[in-house]
GROMACS .gro file of C-alpha atoms in nm:
model
  401
    1UNK     CA    1   0.000   0.000   0.000
    2UNK     CA    2   0.230   0.270  -0.128
    3UNK     CA    3   0.157   0.558  -0.353
    4UNK     CA    4  -0.144   0.770  -0.435
    5UNK     CA    5  -0.502   0.693  -0.515
    6UNK     CA    6  -0.687   0.811  -0.822
    7UNK     CA    7  -1.060   0.795  -0.882
    8UNK     CA    8  -1.105   0.539  -1.162
    9UNK     CA    9  -1.336   0.609  -1.452
   10UNK     CA   10  -1.616   0.350  -1.458
   11UNK     CA   11  -1.668   0.187  -1.797
   12UNK     CA   12  -1.977   0.003  -1.911
   13UNK     CA   13  -1.839  -0.221  -2.187
   14UNK     CA   14  -1.551  -0.459  -2.248
   15UNK     CA   15  -1.220  -0.335  -2.382
   16UNK     CA   16  -0.935  -0.502  -2.566
   17UNK     CA   17  -0.655  -0.665  -2.364
   18UNK     CA   18  -0.420  -0.377  -2.264
   19UNK     CA   19  -0.101  -0.557  -2.369
   20UNK     CA   20   0.042  -0.771  -2.647
   21UNK     CA   21  -0.120  -1.085  -2.786
   22UNK     CA   22  -0.063  -1.425  -2.623
   23UNK     CA   23   0.194  -1.534  -2.881
   24UNK     CA   24   0.379  -1.202  -2.868
   25UNK     CA   25   0.424  -1.221  -2.489
   26UNK     CA   26   0.724  -1.399  -2.335
   27UNK     CA   27   0.673  -1.773  -2.279
   28UNK     CA   28   0.818  -1.860  -1.935
   29UNK     CA   29   0.711  -2.225  -1.924
   30UNK     CA   30   1.054  -2.364  -2.010
   31UNK     CA   31   1.201  -2.185  -1.708
   32UNK     CA   32   1.002  -2.430  -1.496
   33UNK     CA   33   1.025  -2.743  -1.712
   34UNK     CA   34   1.135  -2.781  -2.074
   35UNK     CA   35   0.887  -3.066  -2.123
   36UNK     CA   36   0.599  -2.853  -1.999
   37UNK     CA   37   0.371  -2.843  -1.695
   38UNK     CA   38   0.004  -2.915  -1.632
   39UNK     CA   39  -0.280  -2.771  -1.420
   40UNK     CA   40  -0.131  -2.423  -1.375
   41UNK     CA   41  -0.402  -2.243  -1.181
   42UNK     CA   42  -0.286  -1.943  -0.976
   43UNK     CA   43  -0.022  -1.666  -0.973
   44UNK     CA   44   0.123  -1.406  -0.735
   45UNK     CA   45   0.395  -1.141  -0.777
   46UNK     CA   46   0.615  -1.058  -0.474
   47UNK     CA   47   0.729  -0.698  -0.520
   48UNK     CA   48   0.992  -0.718  -0.243
   49UNK     CA   49   1.181  -1.031  -0.348
   50UNK     CA   50   1.092  -0.995  -0.720
   51UNK     CA   51   0.955  -1.348  -0.728
   52UNK     CA   52   0.669  -1.495  -0.927
   53UNK     CA   53   0.471  -1.771  -0.751
   54UNK     CA   54   0.270  -2.026  -0.950
   55UNK     CA   55   0.058  -2.311  -0.812
   56UNK     CA   56  -0.060  -2.618  -0.997
   57UNK     CA   57  -0.379  -2.798  -0.904
   58UNK     CA   58  -0.196  -3.131  -0.921
   59UNK     CA   59  -0.008  -3.028  -0.605
   60UNK     CA   60   0.288  -2.812  -0.702
   61UNK     CA   61   0.434  -2.473  -0.610
   62UNK     CA   62   0.678  -2.310  -0.849
   63UNK     CA   63   0.877  -1.998  -0.759
   64UNK     CA   64   1.058  -1.797  -1.027
   65UNK     CA   65   1.323  -1.538  -0.937
   66UNK     CA   66   1.352  -1.226  -1.151
   67UNK     CA   67   1.701  -1.098  -1.231
   68UNK     CA   68   1.686  -0.723  -1.290
   69UNK     CA   69   2.027  -0.717  -1.461
   70UNK     CA   70   1.944  -0.979  -1.724
   71UNK     CA   71   1.569  -0.910  -1.724
   72UNK     CA   72   1.507  -1.283  -1.702
   73UNK     CA   73   1.365  -1.547  -1.468
   74UNK     CA   74   1.506  -1.863  -1.313
   75UNK     CA   75   1.328  -2.125  -1.105
   76UNK     CA   76   1.431  -2.135  -0.738
   77UNK     CA   77   1.144  -2.339  -0.597
   78UNK     CA   78   0.965  -2.656  -0.707
   79UNK     CA   79   0.775  -2.801  -0.413
   80UNK     CA   80   0.494  -3.048  -0.359
   81UNK     CA   81   0.180  -2.930  -0.179
   82UNK     CA   82  -0.103  -3.139  -0.035
   83UNK     CA   83  -0.454  -3.113  -0.178
   84UNK     CA   84  -0.547  -2.912  -0.485
   85UNK     CA   85  -0.385  -2.568  -0.471
   86UNK     CA   86  -0.574  -2.327  -0.698
   87UNK     CA   87  -0.442  -1.992  -0.577
   88UNK     CA   88  -0.150  -1.839  -0.389
   89UNK     CA   89  -0.099  -1.505  -0.212
   90UNK     CA   90   0.122  -1.334   0.044
   91UNK     CA   91   0.015  -1.114   0.334
   92UNK     CA   92   0.359  -0.959   0.384
   93UNK     CA   93   0.599  -0.972   0.089
   94UNK     CA   94   0.897  -0.938   0.326
   95UNK     CA   95   0.813  -1.255   0.522
   96UNK     CA   96   0.890  -1.617   0.435
   97UNK     CA   97   0.521  -1.707   0.447
   98UNK     CA   98   0.264  -1.774   0.177
   99UNK     CA   99  -0.103  -1.877   0.170
  100UNK     CA  100  -0.269  -2.112  -0.077
  101UNK     CA  101  -0.631  -2.193  -0.150
  102UNK     CA  102  -0.695  -2.569  -0.159
  103UNK     CA  103  -1.003  -2.622  -0.375
  104UNK     CA  104  -1.018  -2.996  -0.306
  105UNK     CA  105  -1.068  -2.937   0.065
  106UNK     CA  106  -1.218  -2.585   0.059
  107UNK     CA  107  -0.937  -2.463   0.283
  108UNK     CA  108  -0.700  -2.168   0.308
  109UNK     CA  109  -0.357  -2.294   0.418
  110UNK     CA  110  -0.057  -2.107   0.557
  111UNK     CA  111   0.299  -2.222   0.482
  112UNK     CA  112   0.631  -2.106   0.621
  113UNK     CA  113   0.957  -2.176   0.439
  114UNK     CA  114   1.329  -2.108   0.428
  115UNK     CA  115   1.461  -1.842   0.191
  116UNK     CA  116   1.571  -2.104  -0.063
  117UNK     CA  117   1.250  -2.309  -0.028
  118UNK     CA  118   1.455  -2.613   0.075
  119UNK     CA  119   1.234  -2.652   0.381
  120UNK     CA  120   0.863  -2.578   0.395
  121UNK     CA  121   0.582  -2.656   0.638
  122UNK     CA  122   0.208  -2.596   0.666
  123UNK     CA  123   0.142  -2.424   0.999
  124UNK     CA  124  -0.228  -2.326   0.999
  125UNK     CA  125  -0.544  -2.384   0.796
  126UNK     CA  126  -0.899  -2.250   0.779
  127UNK     CA  127  -1.192  -2.465   0.660
  128UNK     CA  128  -1.433  -2.249   0.459
  129UNK     CA  129  -1.710  -2.507   0.492
  130UNK     CA  130  -1.718  -2.463   0.870
  131UNK     CA  131  -1.906  -2.202   1.071
  132UNK     CA  132  -1.914  -1.908   1.068
  133UNK     CA  133  -1.870  -1.943   0.691
  134UNK     CA  134  -2.197  -2.011   0.502
  135UNK     CA  135  -2.005  -2.148   0.201
  136UNK     CA  136  -2.134  -2.486   0.079
  137UNK     CA  137  -1.960  -2.767  -0.107
  138UNK     CA  138  -2.021  -2.725  -0.480
  139UNK     CA  139  -1.769  -2.989  -0.580
  140UNK     CA  140  -1.527  -2.896  -0.855
  141UNK     CA  141  -1.698  -2.560  -0.896
  142UNK     CA  142  -1.544  -2.435  -0.573
  143UNK     CA  143  -1.316  -2.152  -0.454
  144UNK     CA  144  -1.027  -2.077  -0.690
  145UNK     CA  145  -0.883  -1.728  -0.629
  146UNK     CA  146  -0.717  -1.568  -0.327
  147UNK     CA  147  -0.592  -1.216  -0.250
  148UNK     CA  148  -0.495  -1.025   0.063
  149UNK     CA  149  -0.614  -0.664   0.091
  150UNK     CA  150  -0.469  -0.454   0.375
  151UNK     CA  151  -0.679  -0.247   0.614
  152UNK     CA  152  -0.556   0.087   0.482
  153UNK     CA  153  -0.672   0.005   0.130
  154UNK     CA  154  -1.007  -0.120   0.262
  155UNK     CA  155  -1.056   0.204   0.453
  156UNK     CA  156  -0.958   0.435   0.167
  157UNK     CA  157  -1.160   0.227  -0.082
  158UNK     CA  158  -1.481   0.246   0.118
  159UNK     CA  159  -1.513  -0.130   0.173
  160UNK     CA  160  -1.817  -0.242   0.373
  161UNK     CA  161  -1.926  -0.578   0.511
  162UNK     CA  162  -2.220  -0.730   0.325
  163UNK     CA  163  -2.327  -0.881   0.658
  164UNK     CA  164  -2.355  -0.553   0.849
  165UNK     CA  165  -2.353  -0.290   0.574
  166UNK     CA  166  -2.090  -0.100   0.773
  167UNK     CA  167  -1.725  -0.020   0.705
  168UNK     CA  168  -1.502  -0.309   0.808
  169UNK     CA  169  -1.132  -0.364   0.875
  170UNK     CA  170  -0.962  -0.667   1.025
  171UNK     CA  171  -1.014  -0.767   1.388
  172UNK     CA  172  -0.822  -1.095   1.397
  173UNK     CA  173  -0.467  -0.962   1.368
  174UNK     CA  174  -0.382  -1.016   1.001
  175UNK     CA  175  -0.388  -0.644   0.922
  176UNK     CA  176  -0.629  -0.696   0.635
  177UNK     CA  177  -0.880  -0.938   0.485
  178UNK     CA  178  -0.859  -1.240   0.256
  179UNK     CA  179  -1.072  -1.222  -0.058
  180UNK     CA  180  -1.173  -1.555  -0.217
  181UNK     CA  181  -1.296  -1.590  -0.576
  182UNK     CA  182  -1.554  -1.864  -0.631
  183UNK     CA  183  -1.653  -2.047  -0.948
  184UNK     CA  184  -2.013  -2.093  -0.836
  185UNK     CA  185  -2.189  -1.771  -0.934
  186UNK     CA  186  -1.864  -1.577  -0.963
  187UNK     CA  187  -1.894  -1.440  -0.609
  188UNK     CA  188  -1.615  -1.288  -0.403
  189UNK     CA  189  -1.619  -1.417  -0.044
  190UNK     CA  190  -1.433  -1.219   0.224
  191UNK     CA  191  -1.288  -1.351   0.551
  192UNK     CA  192  -1.113  -1.195   0.850
  193UNK     CA  193  -0.857  -1.460   0.945
  194UNK     CA  194  -0.651  -1.507   1.261
  195UNK     CA  195  -0.309  -1.583   1.107
  196UNK     CA  196  -0.190  -1.774   1.414
  197UNK     CA  197  -0.490  -1.995   1.497
  198UNK     CA  198  -0.639  -2.256   1.265
  199UNK     CA  199  -1.012  -2.223   1.186
  200UNK     CA  200  -1.038  -1.892   1.372
  201UNK     CA  201  -1.199  -1.642   1.136
  202UNK     CA  202  -1.490  -1.405   1.082
  203UNK     CA  203  -1.714  -1.422   0.778
  204UNK     CA  204  -1.724  -1.065   0.644
  205UNK     CA  205  -1.936  -1.098   0.334
  206UNK     CA  206  -2.022  -1.221  -0.013
  207UNK     CA  207  -2.017  -0.997  -0.321
  208UNK     CA  208  -2.146  -1.037  -0.674
  209UNK     CA  209  -1.917  -0.969  -0.968
  210UNK     CA  210  -1.989  -0.898  -1.333
  211UNK     CA  211  -1.969  -1.267  -1.436
  212UNK     CA  212  -2.098  -1.604  -1.315
  213UNK     CA  213  -1.755  -1.760  -1.254
  214UNK     CA  214  -1.436  -1.624  -1.096
  215UNK     CA  215  -1.105  -1.809  -1.086
  216UNK     CA  216  -0.824  -1.577  -0.969
  217UNK     CA  217  -0.763  -1.244  -0.797
  218UNK     CA  218  -0.484  -0.987  -0.795
  219UNK     CA  219  -0.470  -0.663  -0.598
  220UNK     CA  220  -0.274  -0.352  -0.696
  221UNK     CA  221  -0.217  -0.183  -0.361
  222UNK     CA  222  -0.076   0.131  -0.527
  223UNK     CA  223  -0.407   0.211  -0.700
  224UNK     CA  224  -0.648   0.027  -0.469
  225UNK     CA  225  -0.790  -0.179  -0.756
  226UNK     CA  226  -0.886  -0.548  -0.745
  227UNK     CA  227  -0.850  -0.758  -1.061
  228UNK     CA  228  -1.090  -1.052  -1.100
  229UNK     CA  229  -1.020  -1.320  -1.360
  230UNK     CA  230  -1.331  -1.480  -1.510
  231UNK     CA  231  -1.281  -1.808  -1.693
  232UNK     CA  232  -1.616  -1.775  -1.871
  233UNK     CA  233  -1.774  -1.592  -2.165
  234UNK     CA  234  -1.449  -1.608  -2.358
  235UNK     CA  235  -1.224  -1.520  -2.059
  236UNK     CA  236  -1.259  -1.172  -1.905
  237UNK     CA  237  -1.059  -0.962  -1.661
  238UNK     CA  238  -1.279  -0.743  -1.442
  239UNK     CA  239  -1.130  -0.444  -1.259
  240UNK     CA  240  -1.311  -0.322  -0.948
  241UNK     CA  241  -1.251  -0.080  -0.669
  242UNK     CA  242  -1.335  -0.188  -0.314
  243UNK     CA  243  -1.672  -0.016  -0.298
  244UNK     CA  244  -2.000  -0.197  -0.354
  245UNK     CA  245  -2.370  -0.123  -0.404
  246UNK     CA  246  -2.691  -0.309  -0.333
  247UNK     CA  247  -2.879  -0.451  -0.631
  248UNK     CA  248  -3.253  -0.507  -0.665
  249UNK     CA  249  -3.221  -0.832  -0.470
  250UNK     CA  250  -3.034  -0.659  -0.185
  251UNK     CA  251  -2.711  -0.835  -0.278
  252UNK     CA  252  -2.382  -0.646  -0.255
  253UNK     CA  253  -2.222  -0.599  -0.598
  254UNK     CA  254  -1.858  -0.499  -0.648
  255UNK     CA  255  -1.838  -0.166  -0.831
  256UNK     CA  256  -1.677  -0.230  -1.168
  257UNK     CA  257  -1.417   0.008  -1.311
  258UNK     CA  258  -1.354  -0.173  -1.640
  259UNK     CA  259  -1.352  -0.514  -1.803
  260UNK     CA  260  -1.114  -0.661  -2.062
  261UNK     CA  261  -1.118  -0.949  -2.306
  262UNK     CA  262  -0.819  -1.175  -2.239
  263UNK     CA  263  -0.577  -1.266  -2.520
  264UNK     CA  264  -0.664  -1.596  -2.687
  265UNK     CA  265  -0.402  -1.871  -2.693
  266UNK     CA  266  -0.423  -2.146  -2.953
  267UNK     CA  267  -0.606  -2.471  -2.874
  268UNK     CA  268  -0.657  -2.465  -2.495
  269UNK     CA  269  -0.813  -2.133  -2.383
  270UNK     CA  270  -0.857  -2.237  -2.019
  271UNK     CA  271  -0.682  -1.937  -1.855
  272UNK     CA  272  -0.693  -1.968  -1.475
  273UNK     CA  273  -0.421  -1.744  -1.326
  274UNK     CA  274  -0.344  -1.371  -1.335
  275UNK     CA  275  -0.113  -1.135  -1.148
  276UNK     CA  276   0.054  -0.800  -1.211
  277UNK     CA  277   0.309  -0.559  -1.069
  278UNK     CA  278   0.200  -0.239  -0.894
  279UNK     CA  279   0.143   0.058  -1.118
  280UNK     CA  280   0.275   0.334  -0.893
  281UNK     CA  281   0.508   0.508  -0.875
  282UNK     CA  282   0.687   0.427  -1.203
  283UNK     CA  283   0.378   0.331  -1.410
  284UNK     CA  284   0.569   0.050  -1.585
  285UNK     CA  285   0.362  -0.263  -1.530
  286UNK     CA  286   0.414  -0.632  -1.608
  287UNK     CA  287   0.135  -0.889  -1.603
  288UNK     CA  288   0.126  -1.267  -1.623
  289UNK     CA  289  -0.136  -1.519  -1.731
  290UNK     CA  290  -0.130  -1.898  -1.695
  291UNK     CA  291  -0.356  -2.160  -1.845
  292UNK     CA  292  -0.457  -2.501  -1.716
  293UNK     CA  293  -0.323  -2.773  -1.945
  294UNK     CA  294  -0.422  -3.134  -1.885
  295UNK     CA  295  -0.178  -3.425  -1.902
  296UNK     CA  296  -0.351  -3.557  -2.215
  297UNK     CA  297  -0.292  -3.242  -2.417
  298UNK     CA  298  -0.025  -3.186  -2.678
  299UNK     CA  299   0.330  -3.087  -2.600
  300UNK     CA  300   0.266  -2.757  -2.776
  301UNK     CA  301   0.006  -2.669  -2.510
  302UNK     CA  302   0.195  -2.803  -2.208
  303UNK     CA  303   0.506  -2.607  -2.303
  304UNK     CA  304   0.308  -2.284  -2.339
  305UNK     CA  305   0.116  -2.231  -2.013
  306UNK     CA  306   0.276  -1.917  -1.863
  307UNK     CA  307   0.311  -1.589  -2.053
  308UNK     CA  308   0.469  -1.261  -1.941
  309UNK     CA  309   0.309  -0.943  -2.079
  310UNK     CA  310   0.519  -0.627  -2.070
  311UNK     CA  311   0.419  -0.353  -2.072
  312UNK     CA  312   0.067  -0.396  -1.938
  313UNK     CA  313  -0.143  -0.079  -1.932
  314UNK     CA  314  -0.319  -0.111  -1.597
  315UNK     CA  315  -0.594   0.108  -1.455
  316UNK     CA  316  -0.550   0.381  -1.194
  317UNK     CA  317  -0.386   0.723  -1.182
  318UNK     CA  318  -0.052   0.773  -1.009
  319UNK     CA  319  -0.060   1.150  -1.046
  320UNK     CA  320  -0.379   1.223  -0.852
  321UNK     CA  321  -0.343   1.277  -0.478
  322UNK     CA  322  -0.705   1.361  -0.391
  323UNK     CA  323  -1.001   1.133  -0.453
  324UNK     CA  324  -1.220   1.433  -0.532
  325UNK     CA  325  -1.288   1.590  -0.868
  326UNK     CA  326  -0.976   1.805  -0.875
  327UNK     CA  327  -0.623   1.671  -0.817
  328UNK     CA  328  -0.444   1.855  -0.537
  329UNK     CA  329  -0.066   1.836  -0.509
  330UNK     CA  330   0.180   1.926  -0.235
  331UNK     CA  331  -0.092   1.980   0.026
  332UNK     CA  332   0.076   1.791   0.312
  333UNK     CA  333   0.414   1.855   0.472
  334UNK     CA  334   0.548   1.630   0.747
  335UNK     CA  335   0.793   1.794   0.990
  336UNK     CA  336   1.055   1.671   1.061
  337UNK     CA  337   1.119   1.417   0.790
  338UNK     CA  338   1.289   1.183   0.879
  339UNK     CA  339   1.071   1.155   1.189
  340UNK     CA  340   1.206   1.075   1.534
  341UNK     CA  341   0.944   1.032   1.809
  342UNK     CA  342   0.687   1.295   1.712
  343UNK     CA  343   0.574   1.454   1.388
  344UNK     CA  344   0.381   1.762   1.285
  345UNK     CA  345   0.133   1.761   0.997
  346UNK     CA  346   0.157   2.098   0.823
  347UNK     CA  347  -0.148   2.142   0.599
  348UNK     CA  348  -0.443   2.373   0.533
  349UNK     CA  349  -0.671   2.070   0.499
  350UNK     CA  350  -0.947   2.009   0.750
  351UNK     CA  351  -0.940   1.633   0.782
  352UNK     CA  352  -1.146   1.400   0.997
  353UNK     CA  353  -0.905   1.111   1.043
  354UNK     CA  354  -0.540   1.027   0.994
  355UNK     CA  355  -0.375   0.687   0.962
  356UNK     CA  356  -0.009   0.586   0.969
  357UNK     CA  357   0.039   0.284   0.748
  358UNK     CA  358   0.337   0.051   0.700
  359UNK     CA  359   0.472  -0.087   0.373
  360UNK     CA  360   0.228  -0.382   0.389
  361UNK     CA  361  -0.073  -0.154   0.426
  362UNK     CA  362  -0.135  -0.226   0.792
  363UNK     CA  363  -0.278   0.064   0.995
  364UNK     CA  364  -0.040   0.114   1.287
  365UNK     CA  365  -0.169   0.442   1.434
  366UNK     CA  366  -0.477   0.656   1.386
  367UNK     CA  367  -0.643   0.965   1.525
  368UNK     CA  368  -0.848   1.272   1.444
  369UNK     CA  369  -0.790   1.632   1.345
  370UNK     CA  370  -0.570   1.822   1.589
  371UNK     CA  371  -0.449   1.510   1.769
  372UNK     CA  372  -0.082   1.493   1.853
  373UNK     CA  373   0.085   1.243   1.621
  374UNK     CA  374   0.361   1.028   1.761
  375UNK     CA  375   0.592   0.779   1.595
  376UNK     CA  376   0.690   0.597   1.914
  377UNK     CA  377   0.715   0.225   1.857
  378UNK     CA  378   0.757   0.248   1.480
  379UNK     CA  379   1.058   0.067   1.339
  380UNK     CA  380   1.298   0.255   1.115
  381UNK     CA  381   1.177   0.270   0.758
  382UNK     CA  382   0.926   0.421   0.516
  383UNK     CA  383   0.562   0.486   0.613
  384UNK     CA  384   0.254   0.642   0.456
  385UNK     CA  385   0.041   0.911   0.619
  386UNK     CA  386  -0.323   0.918   0.504
  387UNK     CA  387  -0.556   1.208   0.577
  388UNK     CA  388  -0.929   1.163   0.512
  389UNK     CA  389  -1.174   1.449   0.485
  390UNK     CA  390  -1.543   1.427   0.401
  391UNK     CA  391  -1.485   1.399   0.027
  392UNK     CA  392  -1.115   1.334  -0.023
  393UNK     CA  393  -0.824   1.115   0.079
  394UNK     CA  394  -0.470   1.258   0.076
  395UNK     CA  395  -0.148   1.062   0.093
  396UNK     CA  396   0.207   1.152   0.190
  397UNK     CA  397   0.517   0.953   0.285
  398UNK     CA  398   0.770   0.990   0.561
  399UNK     CA  399   1.075   0.810   0.690
  400UNK     CA  400   1.113   0.701   1.055
  401UNK     CA  401   1.473   0.728   1.172
   0.00000   0.00000   0.00000
């Protein structure tokens, strides 16, 4: 959760894929296995370690390391996972922890590992078929996508619980919520998970999307936009913000920003995984798609399951500081910067609330207008200050020394 937030323009029709064609993108499959792989189903980009995670439903985790000098990838992890992993995400890109979604068992699972992935262990799990979750077993048409969204982004984006209709941020200690994409009806299910206790979670809500099937999720924390992959109607990528509205049936519907047709690969068009790099601050974005090849398919398909699209023209505006109609620049000054134990917010804005947010988007401190702001207890490093007024949200950064 770094950078500024722009108000997206809501579109009502589908647009062309904002990158090159499938065949023009870089084929990364041989980096994992020259003979090809099968059942590729979920992707995640780690912006800290520059690693691309891929899970296969046949029980595999692949980790590819990006080399910025050579602009190329190499495989550093090839591990076996129990169950049927359909999605993978991280809560904190700086930690040696990842989460997968096991569709076979309708579970979210937490794994810890060594830096080289030589050792790996499942430490906690959460059964989505157990109370308080109302999710039911729909067989192979189960949960397939997983994304973590930090509290700061939820707050700025106006996220509300479909259960209570009120604004909601995490209460269980994760610093954000886990969003789950489901094939059955295309719904997004949201859970507040205790990261240290198995099966301890709160059911936050269920949200309709623009399609009747959803298979992967990716969140751009720099723009506050959620990307939903739909493996239906010719493959679509829906972009939403975190707000929602009630439809005629009193169901919460994610507010759509735009929707794209995915590029069409030859033969097998079963695209199941999507991820992308953050847009801000440099606005140069990469995106990846993977498709699910079966063991009975041709070598040509199995050796062409992961494609790297660069550049990818993602949504969001890195230049807009305010969320109102007019962009406002240079409206916040933090004194001193770097900050020691206390800081002063120098601004003409009349704001209602402030938040101090870490690099993972977790809200560490908050208060109201005129409150004294302290940085006691913050570790050295970069932080984001967010000021919220009635109509606008303003963002500035500071360094804690």
